[in-house]
Coordinates of C-alpha atoms in Angstrom, one line a residue:
M1 CA 129.4 111.1 119.6
S2 CA 128.1 110.0 116.1
R3 CA 124.6 109.9 117.8
L4 CA 124.6 113.4 118.8
L5 CA 125.7 114.7 115.5
S6 CA 123.4 112.7 113.3
R7 CA 120.7 113.9 115.5
T8 CA 122.0 117.6 115.1
F9 CA 122.2 117.3 111.7
L10 CA 118.8 116.0 111.9
I11 CA 117.3 119.2 113.6
G12 CA 119.3 121.4 111.4
Y13 CA 118.0 119.7 108.1
L14 CA 114.5 120.1 109.8
C15 CA 114.8 123.6 110.3
I16 CA 116.1 124.6 107.2
T17 CA 113.1 122.5 105.4
S18 CA 110.5 124.0 107.8
F19 CA 111.9 127.6 107.0
L20 CA 112.2 127.0 103.4
V21 CA 108.3 125.9 103.2
I22 CA 107.0 128.3 105.8
F23 CA 109.0 131.3 104.3
P24 CA 106.7 132.1 101.3
I25 CA 103.5 132.0 103.6
L26 CA 105.0 134.6 106.1
Y27 CA 105.8 136.8 103.3
V28 CA 102.6 136.8 102.0
L29 CA 101.0 137.5 105.1
F30 CA 103.0 140.3 106.3
A31 CA 103.1 141.5 102.9
S32 CA 99.5 141.7 102.8
V33 CA 98.7 143.9 105.7
R34 CA 101.9 146.3 105.3
P35 CA 100.5 149.6 104.5
A36 CA 102.8 150.9 102.3
P37 CA 101.9 151.6 98.8
V38 CA 103.9 150.0 96.8
L39 CA 105.8 146.8 97.7
S40 CA 109.8 146.2 97.1
G41 CA 109.6 142.6 96.6
T42 CA 112.3 141.9 99.2
L43 CA 113.0 141.0 102.5
S44 CA 112.2 144.6 103.5
D45 CA 108.4 143.7 103.2
M46 CA 108.2 141.9 106.1
I47 CA 109.4 144.5 108.3
P48 CA 106.3 145.6 110.1
T49 CA 105.8 149.1 109.4
G50 CA 102.0 149.4 111.0
F51 CA 98.9 147.2 109.8
T52 CA 96.1 147.8 107.9
L53 CA 93.2 145.8 105.7
E54 CA 92.9 148.1 102.9
H55 CA 94.4 145.7 100.2
F56 CA 91.9 142.8 101.5
S57 CA 89.2 145.3 100.3
E58 CA 91.1 146.6 97.4
A59 CA 91.1 143.0 96.4
L60 CA 87.5 142.6 96.9
R61 CA 86.7 145.5 94.9
R62 CA 88.4 144.8 91.9
A63 CA 87.7 141.3 91.8
P64 CA 84.4 139.1 92.5
L65 CA 86.4 137.0 94.6
V66 CA 83.1 136.1 97.3
Q67 CA 81.6 135.0 94.0
Q68 CA 84.6 132.8 92.6
M69 CA 85.3 131.6 96.8
L70 CA 81.6 130.3 96.4
N71 CA 82.4 128.4 92.9
S72 CA 85.5 127.3 94.7
V73 CA 83.5 125.8 97.1
I74 CA 80.7 124.2 95.1
V75 CA 83.6 122.7 93.1
A76 CA 85.2 121.3 96.1
L77 CA 82.2 119.5 97.2
A78 CA 80.6 118.4 94.3
Q79 CA 84.1 117.0 92.9
T80 CA 84.9 115.4 96.5
L81 CA 81.5 113.9 97.2
G82 CA 81.5 112.7 93.2
Q83 CA 85.1 110.9 93.6
V84 CA 84.1 109.4 97.0
L85 CA 81.0 107.8 96.3
T86 CA 82.1 106.7 92.7
G87 CA 85.6 105.5 94.3
L88 CA 83.1 103.4 97.0
L89 CA 81.2 101.9 94.2
A90 CA 83.7 101.1 92.0
A91 CA 86.4 99.4 95.0
Y92 CA 83.5 97.8 96.5
A93 CA 82.5 96.0 93.1
L94 CA 86.4 95.0 92.4
V95 CA 86.4 93.4 96.0
F96 CA 83.4 92.2 96.7
G97 CA 81.3 92.0 93.1
R98 CA 82.9 88.9 92.0
L99 CA 83.6 90.6 88.9
P100 CA 84.9 88.6 85.8
R101 CA 88.7 89.5 85.6
A102 CA 88.5 92.2 88.0
G103 CA 92.3 91.9 88.3
L104 CA 92.4 93.1 84.3
I105 CA 89.7 96.1 85.4
F106 CA 91.9 97.1 88.2
G107 CA 94.9 97.4 85.7
I108 CA 93.1 99.4 83.4
I109 CA 92.2 101.7 85.7
L110 CA 95.7 102.3 86.8
V111 CA 96.7 103.0 83.9
T112 CA 94.6 106.1 83.3
I113 CA 96.8 107.3 86.7
M114 CA 99.9 107.1 84.4
I115 CA 98.6 109.6 81.7
P116 CA 99.3 113.3 82.4
G117 CA 96.0 115.5 82.5
E118 CA 97.4 117.9 80.6
T119 CA 97.3 115.0 77.4
I120 CA 93.3 115.2 77.8
L121 CA 92.7 118.8 78.4
V122 CA 91.5 118.9 74.6
A123 CA 89.2 116.2 74.5
N124 CA 87.9 117.3 77.8
Y125 CA 87.4 120.6 76.3
L126 CA 85.5 119.4 73.0
T127 CA 83.4 117.0 75.4
I128 CA 82.2 119.9 77.4
R129 CA 81.6 122.2 74.8
S130 CA 79.4 119.9 73.0
L131 CA 77.4 119.2 76.3
G132 CA 76.7 123.3 76.2
L133 CA 78.3 123.3 79.2
A134 CA 81.5 125.5 78.5
N135 CA 82.0 128.3 80.8
T136 CA 79.7 127.1 83.8
V137 CA 80.5 126.0 87.2
I138 CA 79.6 122.5 86.5
A139 CA 82.0 122.2 83.4
I140 CA 84.6 123.0 86.2
F141 CA 84.0 119.9 88.3
L142 CA 82.5 117.1 86.0
P143 CA 85.2 115.8 84.3
F144 CA 86.9 114.9 88.1
V145 CA 83.9 113.4 89.8
V146 CA 85.9 109.8 89.3
S147 CA 89.3 109.3 90.3
A148 CA 91.6 106.6 89.9
Y149 CA 93.7 106.7 92.8
T150 CA 90.6 107.0 94.9
I151 CA 89.5 103.8 93.4
F152 CA 92.9 102.1 94.2
L153 CA 93.5 103.6 97.8
L154 CA 89.5 102.1 98.5
R155 CA 90.4 99.0 96.9
Q156 CA 93.7 98.3 98.9
T157 CA 91.7 99.1 102.3
F158 CA 88.5 96.6 101.4
L159 CA 90.9 93.8 100.2
A160 CA 92.1 93.8 104.4
F161 CA 88.5 93.8 105.2
P162 CA 87.7 90.3 107.2
K163 CA 85.9 88.4 104.9
E164 CA 84.1 86.6 107.9
I165 CA 82.5 89.5 108.3
Y166 CA 81.1 90.0 104.9
E167 CA 79.7 86.3 104.5
A168 CA 78.3 86.7 107.7
A169 CA 76.4 89.5 106.8
I170 CA 75.4 88.2 103.4
M171 CA 74.2 85.1 104.8
D172 CA 72.1 87.3 107.2
G173 CA 70.4 88.6 103.9
V174 CA 72.4 92.0 103.9
G175 CA 72.2 93.6 100.8
P176 CA 75.1 94.9 98.7
L177 CA 74.6 98.6 99.1
R178 CA 73.2 97.8 102.5
F179 CA 76.6 96.4 103.4
L180 CA 78.6 98.8 102.0
F181 CA 77.2 101.6 103.9
R182 CA 76.4 100.2 106.8
F183 CA 79.3 98.3 107.6
L184 CA 82.1 98.7 105.0
V185 CA 81.6 102.5 105.2
P186 CA 82.0 103.0 108.8
L187 CA 85.1 100.2 109.5
T188 CA 87.1 102.0 106.9
A189 CA 86.4 105.7 108.2
P190 CA 90.3 106.8 108.7
T191 CA 90.7 105.8 104.5
I192 CA 87.5 107.7 103.9
M193 CA 88.5 110.5 105.7
T194 CA 91.8 110.4 103.9
V195 CA 90.6 110.3 100.2
T196 CA 88.2 112.9 100.9
L197 CA 90.4 115.5 102.0
M198 CA 93.0 114.6 99.1
A199 CA 90.1 115.1 96.8
A200 CA 88.6 118.3 98.8
I201 CA 92.2 119.6 98.6
A202 CA 93.0 118.8 95.1
A203 CA 89.4 120.3 93.7
W204 CA 90.2 123.6 95.7
N205 CA 93.6 124.0 94.0
G206 CA 92.8 123.5 90.6
Y207 CA 93.9 126.0 88.5
L208 CA 95.0 124.9 84.8
W209 CA 91.3 123.2 83.8
P210 CA 89.5 125.9 85.3
L211 CA 91.3 128.7 84.1
I212 CA 90.2 126.9 80.3
V213 CA 86.8 126.3 80.7
S214 CA 85.6 129.3 82.2
S215 CA 85.8 132.7 80.4
T216 CA 84.0 135.4 82.7
P217 CA 85.2 136.5 86.1
D218 CA 81.7 135.1 87.7
T219 CA 82.3 131.3 86.9
R220 CA 85.8 131.2 87.5
T221 CA 87.1 129.9 90.7
V222 CA 89.0 131.8 93.3
Q223 CA 92.3 130.4 92.5
V224 CA 91.8 131.6 88.7
G225 CA 90.4 135.1 89.9
I226 CA 93.7 135.5 92.1
K227 CA 95.9 135.0 89.3
I228 CA 94.3 137.2 87.1
L229 CA 94.0 139.9 89.8
T230 CA 98.0 139.7 90.1
D231 CA 98.3 139.8 86.6
E232 CA 96.0 143.7 86.6
S233 CA 98.0 144.9 90.1
G234 CA 100.6 145.9 88.0
S235 CA 103.3 147.4 90.7
N236 CA 101.0 147.4 93.4
M237 CA 101.3 143.5 94.4
G238 CA 99.5 144.7 97.8
P239 CA 95.6 143.4 97.1
A240 CA 96.9 139.9 94.9
L241 CA 98.6 139.2 97.9
A242 CA 95.5 139.7 100.3
G243 CA 93.8 137.4 97.7
I244 CA 96.1 134.6 98.1
V245 CA 95.8 134.8 101.8
I246 CA 91.6 134.7 101.5
A247 CA 92.2 132.1 98.9
V248 CA 94.6 129.6 101.0
I249 CA 92.9 129.8 104.1
P250 CA 90.5 126.9 103.6
T251 CA 93.3 124.9 102.3
I252 CA 95.4 125.5 105.2
L253 CA 92.5 124.8 107.4
L254 CA 92.0 121.3 106.0
V255 CA 95.3 120.3 106.6
L256 CA 95.6 121.3 110.1
I257 CA 92.5 119.5 110.7
G258 CA 93.1 116.5 108.5
Q259 CA 97.1 115.9 108.9
R260 CA 97.4 112.4 110.3
F261 CA 94.5 111.2 107.8
L262 CA 96.8 112.7 105.0
A263 CA 100.0 111.5 106.5
R264 CA 98.4 108.0 106.5
G265 CA 96.7 108.2 103.0
L266 CA 100.0 109.0 101.3
T267 CA 102.0 105.9 103.0
Q268 CA 99.0 103.6 102.5
G269 CA 99.7 102.5 99.1
A270 CA 103.5 101.7 99.8
V271 CA 102.3 99.3 102.6
K272 CA 99.8 97.2 101.1

């Protein structure tokens, strides 16, 4: 009886949680294709009264969403590649590089995780401006090509790598870079896939820093463009909701494709 109650409670809890998570997504999706000229902001917006794509065409007309989507793709690719590459090299050096006081260096890297990103915004902005990169796409991803969390996850994975394989490769004359990219990367591919997906989603969803460092529509990312489109929509929220649908599609696809890698990555730091 108690087992049945526990199972019933668990199923009820999961149903309520799933509904709370999926409800905003369904509201945005239904409202974006609703032909009504003005949304009421109530549950009645989810009642189908027809189907139209006029909100999507209006959103594309009001803001350069295609250019901003391209900017987001460039930022996501560059930031992700930068974080993964620098993370691989740093983790390899910490585990296999025989660095003096590697533990102290790793501790300093961990300290940076505890510093809120908002506290270094001014310093980052002044640096970007002094380099003449303000209001460029490069300025959006440049401060984030190194991630302490990525280094942490990759280091924890490399620590579990069999030392015998490393020593045998070194005795056969394999150099550090060749060992890293020909042996270590293929054998730790699931973790690398995890950090790649996490970095890509974080880069795509970035908002505060792109808002600060970009000032013209052509250099903004789609997240910033959608927020400004929302502010300018007034009472007609249809185009803004259509823009949100356009912006979240890549994120949802990434989560669906790599959900098992993401789940493994979120728990990996706790079991090492």
